[in-house]
Amino acid sequence: MWVPDARRWLLTWQLWAGGLIAVLTFAPVLYWNHLNDWVSFYKQFGRAGSDGYTAKYIFEFIGAFVGLLNPLIALLAAFGAARLFGRFLKQDVVASLIILTVLPFLIYLAYHSLHSRVQANWPAPLFPVIALMAAIFVGDLQDRSRNWIKLATTGVCLGLVIAFAVQLHAVSAFTGQFARKDPTHQLRGWPEISAALKDFVGKTGAAFVLTSGYGLNGQIAFLMKDTVPVHQFTQRIRYIMAPQPQEAGFDGAGLYVAESRRDQADVLKARFDTVVQVAVLERLVKGVPLEELVVYKLSGRKTAALDPLETK
């Protein structure tokens, strides 16, 4: 609609067929949400709400965005975007496609950062187009000074070196000194945690493991897949697609595992006669602590172990 010459495509069957295919592809999601109080939409659009605005997160967002691109590529992309924006205002079809692919989501992320944290991975869908903007600027370097050519070459080489180094670090950590500031910290220390939990299962005769966070639940479920079932007792809507466990399965002894900063053992004390802390496990990388996992023994179920299935 923005580019006059492109409006003729509104009269072609391919455009509408593509839209129909997109709707049909997404239809199962719509149908599932229709049956479940539109819970996905409630969750995602709930992110846009705000209890007030702050500048606390905007600079964190900008820093993470530029850092993940790598600063030199970000600089080249900024110059490329400036060139494209001028052509966009003149309703150039190519420039408009590139700018409008990025702009709506970028505006939303900037708005979101004014009231809440933007996770570092959220802008990832923008990176291919941002790289294209940088490539457009680099592609015209024959008309530019030698300094620009050096900057572009350095930016591309630096990006390749950093990408290679990050991949190596992800496989085998170079250092643990950055602790939780290192995005790969989520990969570290799990074999030791797995061995410790399996040992506790054997010693306590636990028939199940409860958690209270979906990230930790997924990790522990993977670690314990050949031993005992693992269930998140909160936010049960996340698991509506899976067979629901029978409450009788929680009648025996079990374990509750939580990050110390998100410990909800007090909730379980109303559901089990016995909720006793048996260990605090440290997840480490190169000897540097990343987080503490608190382990409780559970027994004597008094009421439903899991939260009711709620969509809101």
CSV table of C-alpha atoms in Angstrom, one decimal:
chain,number,residue,atom,x,y,z
A,1,MET,CA,0.0,0.0,0.0
A,2,TRP,CA,2.9,2.4,0.7
A,3,VAL,CA,4.4,2.0,-2.8
A,4,PRO,CA,2.0,3.1,-5.6
A,5,ASP,CA,3.6,0.8,-8.2
A,6,ALA,CA,3.1,-2.2,-5.9
A,7,ARG,CA,-0.6,-1.8,-5.4
A,8,ARG,CA,-1.3,-3.6,-8.6
A,9,TRP,CA,-0.4,-6.8,-6.8
A,10,LEU,CA,-3.7,-6.5,-4.9
A,11,LEU,CA,-5.4,-7.6,-8.1
A,12,THR,CA,-3.4,-10.8,-8.4
A,13,TRP,CA,-4.7,-14.1,-7.2
A,14,GLN,CA,-1.3,-15.2,-5.9
A,15,LEU,CA,-1.4,-12.5,-3.2
A,16,TRP,CA,-4.8,-13.7,-1.9
A,17,ALA,CA,-3.9,-17.3,-2.2
A,18,GLY,CA,-0.8,-16.7,-0.1
A,19,GLY,CA,-2.9,-15.0,2.5
A,20,LEU,CA,-5.4,-17.9,2.5
A,21,ILE,CA,-2.6,-20.4,2.9
A,22,ALA,CA,-1.2,-18.4,5.8
A,23,VAL,CA,-4.6,-18.3,7.5
A,24,LEU,CA,-5.1,-22.1,7.0
A,25,THR,CA,-1.6,-22.8,8.4
A,26,PHE,CA,-2.4,-20.7,11.5
A,27,ALA,CA,-6.0,-22.1,11.8
A,28,PRO,CA,-5.1,-24.9,14.3
A,29,VAL,CA,-3.6,-22.3,16.6
A,30,LEU,CA,-6.7,-20.2,16.4
A,31,TYR,CA,-8.9,-23.2,17.0
A,32,TRP,CA,-6.9,-24.4,20.0
A,33,ASN,CA,-7.1,-20.9,21.5
A,34,HIS,CA,-10.8,-20.8,20.9
A,35,LEU,CA,-11.2,-24.0,22.9
A,36,ASN,CA,-8.9,-22.7,25.7
A,37,ASP,CA,-10.1,-19.1,26.4
A,38,TRP,CA,-7.6,-17.6,23.9
A,39,VAL,CA,-4.8,-18.2,26.4
A,40,SER,CA,-1.9,-17.7,24.0
A,41,PHE,CA,-3.2,-14.3,23.0
A,42,TYR,CA,-3.9,-13.4,26.6
A,43,LYS,CA,-0.3,-14.3,27.4
A,44,GLN,CA,1.4,-12.5,24.5
A,45,PHE,CA,-0.7,-9.4,24.4
A,46,GLY,CA,-0.3,-9.1,28.1
A,47,ARG,CA,3.3,-8.3,27.5
A,48,ALA,CA,2.2,-5.0,25.9
A,49,GLY,CA,0.6,-3.8,29.1
A,50,SER,CA,2.3,-1.3,31.3
A,51,ASP,CA,2.0,-0.2,34.9
A,52,GLY,CA,4.3,2.8,34.2
A,53,TYR,CA,7.3,3.8,32.1
A,54,THR,CA,11.0,3.8,32.9
A,55,ALA,CA,14.3,4.4,31.2
A,56,LYS,CA,15.7,1.5,33.1
A,57,TYR,CA,15.6,-1.0,30.3
A,58,ILE,CA,16.0,1.0,27.0
A,59,PHE,CA,19.8,1.3,27.2
A,60,GLU,CA,20.1,-2.3,28.2
A,61,PHE,CA,18.1,-3.2,25.0
A,62,ILE,CA,20.2,-0.9,22.8
A,63,GLY,CA,23.4,-2.3,24.2
A,64,ALA,CA,22.4,-5.9,23.9
A,65,PHE,CA,21.1,-5.3,20.3
A,66,VAL,CA,24.3,-3.6,19.2
A,67,GLY,CA,26.5,-6.1,21.1
A,68,LEU,CA,24.9,-9.2,19.5
A,69,LEU,CA,25.2,-7.7,16.1
A,70,ASN,CA,28.8,-6.7,16.9
A,71,PRO,CA,29.3,-2.9,17.1
A,72,LEU,CA,31.0,-2.5,13.7
A,73,ILE,CA,28.3,-4.4,11.8
A,74,ALA,CA,25.7,-2.3,13.7
A,75,LEU,CA,27.5,0.8,12.6
A,76,LEU,CA,27.5,-0.3,8.9
A,77,ALA,CA,23.9,-1.4,9.2
A,78,ALA,CA,23.0,2.1,10.6
A,79,PHE,CA,24.6,3.8,7.6
A,80,GLY,CA,22.8,1.3,5.3
A,81,ALA,CA,19.5,2.0,7.0
A,82,ALA,CA,20.0,5.7,6.6
A,83,ARG,CA,20.5,5.3,2.9
A,84,LEU,CA,17.5,3.0,2.6
A,85,PHE,CA,15.3,5.3,4.6
A,86,GLY,CA,15.9,8.1,2.2
A,87,ARG,CA,14.8,5.9,-0.7
A,88,PHE,CA,11.9,4.6,1.5
A,89,LEU,CA,10.5,8.1,1.8
A,90,LYS,CA,10.6,8.3,-2.0
A,91,GLN,CA,8.5,5.1,-2.0
A,92,ASP,CA,11.2,3.0,-3.6
A,93,VAL,CA,9.9,-0.6,-3.7
A,94,VAL,CA,13.1,-2.4,-2.6
A,95,ALA,CA,14.0,0.0,0.2
A,96,SER,CA,10.3,0.0,1.4
A,97,LEU,CA,10.3,-3.8,1.6
A,98,ILE,CA,13.5,-3.9,3.7
A,99,ILE,CA,12.5,-1.0,6.0
A,100,LEU,CA,8.9,-2.2,6.6
A,101,THR,CA,10.2,-5.7,7.3
A,102,VAL,CA,12.1,-4.3,10.3
A,103,LEU,CA,10.4,-1.2,11.5
A,104,PRO,CA,7.1,-2.4,13.1
A,105,PHE,CA,8.8,-5.0,15.3
A,106,LEU,CA,11.7,-2.6,16.1
A,107,ILE,CA,9.2,0.0,17.2
A,108,TYR,CA,7.4,-2.5,19.4
A,109,LEU,CA,10.7,-3.7,21.1
A,110,ALA,CA,11.6,-0.1,21.8
A,111,TYR,CA,8.2,0.6,23.3
A,112,HIS,CA,8.4,-2.6,25.4
A,113,SER,CA,11.8,-1.6,26.7
A,114,LEU,CA,10.2,1.5,28.2
A,115,HIS,CA,8.3,-0.6,30.7
A,116,SER,CA,10.0,-4.0,30.9
A,117,ARG,CA,13.1,-5.9,29.9
A,118,VAL,CA,13.6,-7.0,26.3
A,119,GLN,CA,15.2,-10.4,26.3
A,120,ALA,CA,18.4,-10.6,24.2
A,121,ASN,CA,17.0,-13.2,21.9
A,122,TRP,CA,13.8,-11.3,21.0
A,123,PRO,CA,15.3,-9.2,18.2
A,124,ALA,CA,16.8,-12.3,16.5
A,125,PRO,CA,14.2,-12.2,13.7
A,126,LEU,CA,15.5,-8.8,12.8
A,127,PHE,CA,19.2,-9.7,12.4
A,128,PRO,CA,19.0,-11.1,8.8
A,129,VAL,CA,17.5,-7.9,7.5
A,130,ILE,CA,19.9,-5.8,9.6
A,131,ALA,CA,22.8,-7.7,8.1
A,132,LEU,CA,21.3,-7.0,4.6
A,133,MET,CA,21.3,-3.3,5.5
A,134,ALA,CA,25.0,-3.5,6.3
A,135,ALA,CA,25.6,-5.4,3.1
A,136,ILE,CA,23.9,-2.7,1.1
A,137,PHE,CA,26.2,-0.1,2.5
A,138,VAL,CA,29.3,-2.3,2.0
A,139,GLY,CA,28.2,-3.1,-1.5
A,140,ASP,CA,28.7,0.6,-2.6
A,141,LEU,CA,32.2,0.9,-1.0
A,142,GLN,CA,33.9,1.3,-4.4
A,143,ASP,CA,32.6,4.9,-4.3
A,144,ARG,CA,33.9,5.5,-0.8
A,145,SER,CA,37.2,6.3,1.0
A,146,ARG,CA,39.8,3.7,2.0
A,147,ASN,CA,38.8,4.2,5.6
A,148,TRP,CA,35.3,3.0,5.0
A,149,ILE,CA,36.6,0.0,3.1
A,150,LYS,CA,38.9,-0.9,6.1
A,151,LEU,CA,36.0,-0.4,8.5
A,152,ALA,CA,33.7,-2.7,6.5
A,153,THR,CA,36.4,-5.4,6.1
A,154,THR,CA,37.2,-5.2,9.8
A,155,GLY,CA,33.5,-5.5,10.7
A,156,VAL,CA,32.9,-8.6,8.6
A,157,CYS,CA,36.1,-10.3,9.8
A,158,LEU,CA,35.4,-9.4,13.4
A,159,GLY,CA,31.9,-10.8,13.1
A,160,LEU,CA,33.3,-14.1,11.7
A,161,VAL,CA,35.9,-14.4,14.4
A,162,ILE,CA,33.4,-13.6,17.2
A,163,ALA,CA,30.9,-16.1,15.8
A,164,PHE,CA,33.5,-18.8,15.6
A,165,ALA,CA,34.8,-18.1,19.1
A,166,VAL,CA,31.3,-18.0,20.6
A,167,GLN,CA,30.5,-21.4,19.1
A,168,LEU,CA,33.7,-22.9,20.6
A,169,HIS,CA,32.9,-21.3,23.9
A,170,ALA,CA,29.4,-22.7,23.8
A,171,VAL,CA,30.7,-26.2,23.4
A,172,SER,CA,33.5,-25.9,25.9
A,173,ALA,CA,33.7,-22.8,28.2
A,174,PHE,CA,36.9,-20.8,28.0
A,175,THR,CA,36.3,-19.2,31.4
A,176,GLY,CA,33.7,-19.0,34.1
A,177,GLN,CA,34.5,-15.5,35.2
A,178,PHE,CA,31.5,-13.9,33.6
A,179,ALA,CA,29.2,-16.3,35.5
A,180,ARG,CA,25.5,-15.5,34.8
A,181,LYS,CA,26.4,-12.5,32.5
A,182,ASP,CA,27.6,-15.1,30.0
A,183,PRO,CA,24.5,-16.1,27.9
A,184,THR,CA,25.9,-19.7,27.6
A,185,HIS,CA,25.7,-20.1,31.4
A,186,GLN,CA,22.4,-22.0,30.9
A,187,LEU,CA,24.4,-24.8,29.3
A,188,ARG,CA,26.8,-25.3,32.3
A,189,GLY,CA,26.9,-27.6,35.2
A,190,TRP,CA,23.9,-29.9,34.4
A,191,PRO,CA,25.7,-33.3,34.3
A,192,GLU,CA,26.7,-32.8,37.9
A,193,ILE,CA,23.2,-31.7,38.9
A,194,SER,CA,21.8,-34.7,37.0
A,195,ALA,CA,24.0,-37.1,38.9
A,196,ALA,CA,23.1,-35.5,42.3
A,197,LEU,CA,19.4,-35.7,41.6
A,198,LYS,CA,19.5,-39.3,40.5
A,199,ASP,CA,21.4,-40.1,43.7
A,200,PHE,CA,18.7,-38.4,45.8
A,201,VAL,CA,16.0,-40.3,43.9
A,202,GLY,CA,17.7,-43.5,44.8
A,203,LYS,CA,18.2,-42.6,48.4
A,204,THR,CA,14.7,-41.2,49.1
A,205,GLY,CA,12.8,-43.6,46.9
A,206,ALA,CA,11.2,-40.6,45.1
A,207,ALA,CA,8.6,-41.6,42.5
A,208,PHE,CA,8.3,-38.1,41.0
A,209,VAL,CA,10.0,-34.7,40.9
A,210,LEU,CA,8.1,-31.4,41.1
A,211,THR,CA,9.3,-28.0,39.8
A,212,SER,CA,7.8,-24.5,39.7
A,213,GLY,CA,9.4,-23.0,36.5
A,214,TYR,CA,9.1,-24.2,32.9
A,215,GLY,CA,12.7,-23.6,32.1
A,216,LEU,CA,14.0,-25.7,35.0
A,217,ASN,CA,11.2,-28.2,34.5
A,218,GLY,CA,12.3,-28.8,30.9
A,219,GLN,CA,15.9,-29.2,31.9
A,220,ILE,CA,15.3,-31.6,34.7
A,221,ALA,CA,12.7,-33.6,32.7
A,222,PHE,CA,15.5,-34.1,30.1
A,223,LEU,CA,18.0,-35.1,32.7
A,224,MET,CA,15.6,-37.5,34.5
A,225,LYS,CA,13.9,-38.9,31.4
A,226,ASP,CA,14.9,-42.5,32.1
A,227,THR,CA,14.2,-42.4,35.8
A,228,VAL,CA,11.1,-40.6,37.3
A,229,PRO,CA,8.4,-38.3,35.8
A,230,VAL,CA,9.0,-34.5,36.2
A,231,HIS,CA,6.1,-32.1,36.5
A,232,GLN,CA,5.8,-28.3,37.0
A,233,PHE,CA,3.1,-27.9,39.6
A,234,THR,CA,2.4,-24.3,38.5
A,235,GLN,CA,1.2,-22.9,35.2
A,236,ARG,CA,-0.4,-26.2,34.2
A,237,ILE,CA,-1.8,-24.6,31.0
A,238,ARG,CA,1.7,-25.0,29.5
A,239,TYR,CA,1.2,-28.8,29.5
A,240,ILE,CA,-2.4,-29.1,28.4
A,241,MET,CA,-1.3,-30.8,25.2
A,242,ALA,CA,0.3,-33.6,27.2
A,243,PRO,CA,-1.4,-36.5,29.1
A,244,GLN,CA,-2.3,-35.1,32.5
A,245,PRO,CA,-0.8,-37.1,35.4
A,246,GLN,CA,-3.0,-38.8,37.9
A,247,GLU,CA,-2.9,-37.4,41.4
A,248,ALA,CA,-2.5,-40.9,42.8
A,249,GLY,CA,1.0,-40.7,41.2
A,250,PHE,CA,2.0,-38.2,43.9
A,251,ASP,CA,1.0,-40.4,46.9
A,252,GLY,CA,4.5,-41.7,47.6
A,253,ALA,CA,7.7,-39.8,48.3
A,254,GLY,CA,8.9,-37.3,45.8
A,255,LEU,CA,11.3,-34.4,45.3
A,256,TYR,CA,10.8,-30.7,44.7
A,257,VAL,CA,13.6,-28.8,43.0
A,258,ALA,CA,13.7,-25.0,42.5
A,259,GLU,CA,16.2,-22.2,42.0
A,260,SER,CA,16.8,-20.7,45.4
A,261,ARG,CA,15.6,-17.3,44.1
A,262,ARG,CA,12.3,-18.8,43.0
A,263,ASP,CA,11.7,-21.3,45.8
A,264,GLN,CA,7.9,-22.0,46.3
A,265,ALA,CA,8.3,-24.7,49.0
A,266,ASP,CA,5.8,-22.8,51.2
A,267,VAL,CA,3.1,-23.5,48.7
A,268,LEU,CA,3.7,-27.2,48.8
A,269,LYS,CA,3.6,-27.3,52.6
A,270,ALA,CA,-0.1,-26.9,52.3
A,271,ARG,CA,-0.3,-29.9,49.9
A,272,PHE,CA,2.1,-32.4,51.6
A,273,ASP,CA,2.6,-33.4,55.2
A,274,THR,CA,6.3,-33.4,54.8
A,275,VAL,CA,8.3,-30.8,52.9
A,276,VAL,CA,11.9,-31.1,54.1
A,277,GLN,CA,15.0,-29.5,52.6
A,278,VAL,CA,17.6,-32.2,51.9
A,279,ALA,CA,20.2,-30.3,49.9
A,280,VAL,CA,21.3,-27.2,48.2
A,281,LEU,CA,23.1,-27.9,44.9
A,282,GLU,CA,25.4,-25.4,43.2
A,283,ARG,CA,25.6,-25.3,39.5
A,284,LEU,CA,29.1,-24.4,38.5
A,285,VAL,CA,31.2,-23.5,35.5
A,286,LYS,CA,35.0,-23.7,35.9
A,287,GLY,CA,34.5,-23.6,39.7
A,288,VAL,CA,32.4,-20.4,39.5
A,289,PRO,CA,28.9,-20.5,41.1
A,290,LEU,CA,26.0,-19.9,38.7
A,291,GLU,CA,23.0,-20.6,40.8
A,292,GLU,CA,21.8,-22.6,43.7
A,293,LEU,CA,19.1,-25.3,43.3
A,294,VAL,CA,17.2,-26.2,46.5
A,295,VAL,CA,16.0,-29.8,46.8
A,296,TYR,CA,13.2,-30.9,49.1
A,297,LYS,CA,11.8,-34.3,50.0
A,298,LEU,CA,8.0,-34.5,49.8
A,299,SER,CA,5.7,-37.1,51.3
A,300,GLY,CA,2.1,-37.5,52.6
A,301,ARG,CA,0.0,-35.8,50.0
A,302,LYS,CA,-2.9,-34.0,51.6
A,303,THR,CA,-4.6,-32.4,48.6
A,304,ALA,CA,-4.0,-31.9,44.9
A,305,ALA,CA,-0.2,-31.7,44.2
A,306,LEU,CA,-0.7,-29.7,41.0
A,307,ASP,CA,-2.3,-26.4,40.5
A,308,PRO,CA,-5.7,-26.5,38.7
A,309,LEU,CA,-5.7,-26.0,35.0
A,310,GLU,CA,-6.3,-22.3,34.5
A,311,THR,CA,-6.1,-20.3,31.3
A,312,LYS,CA,-5.7,-16.9,33.0
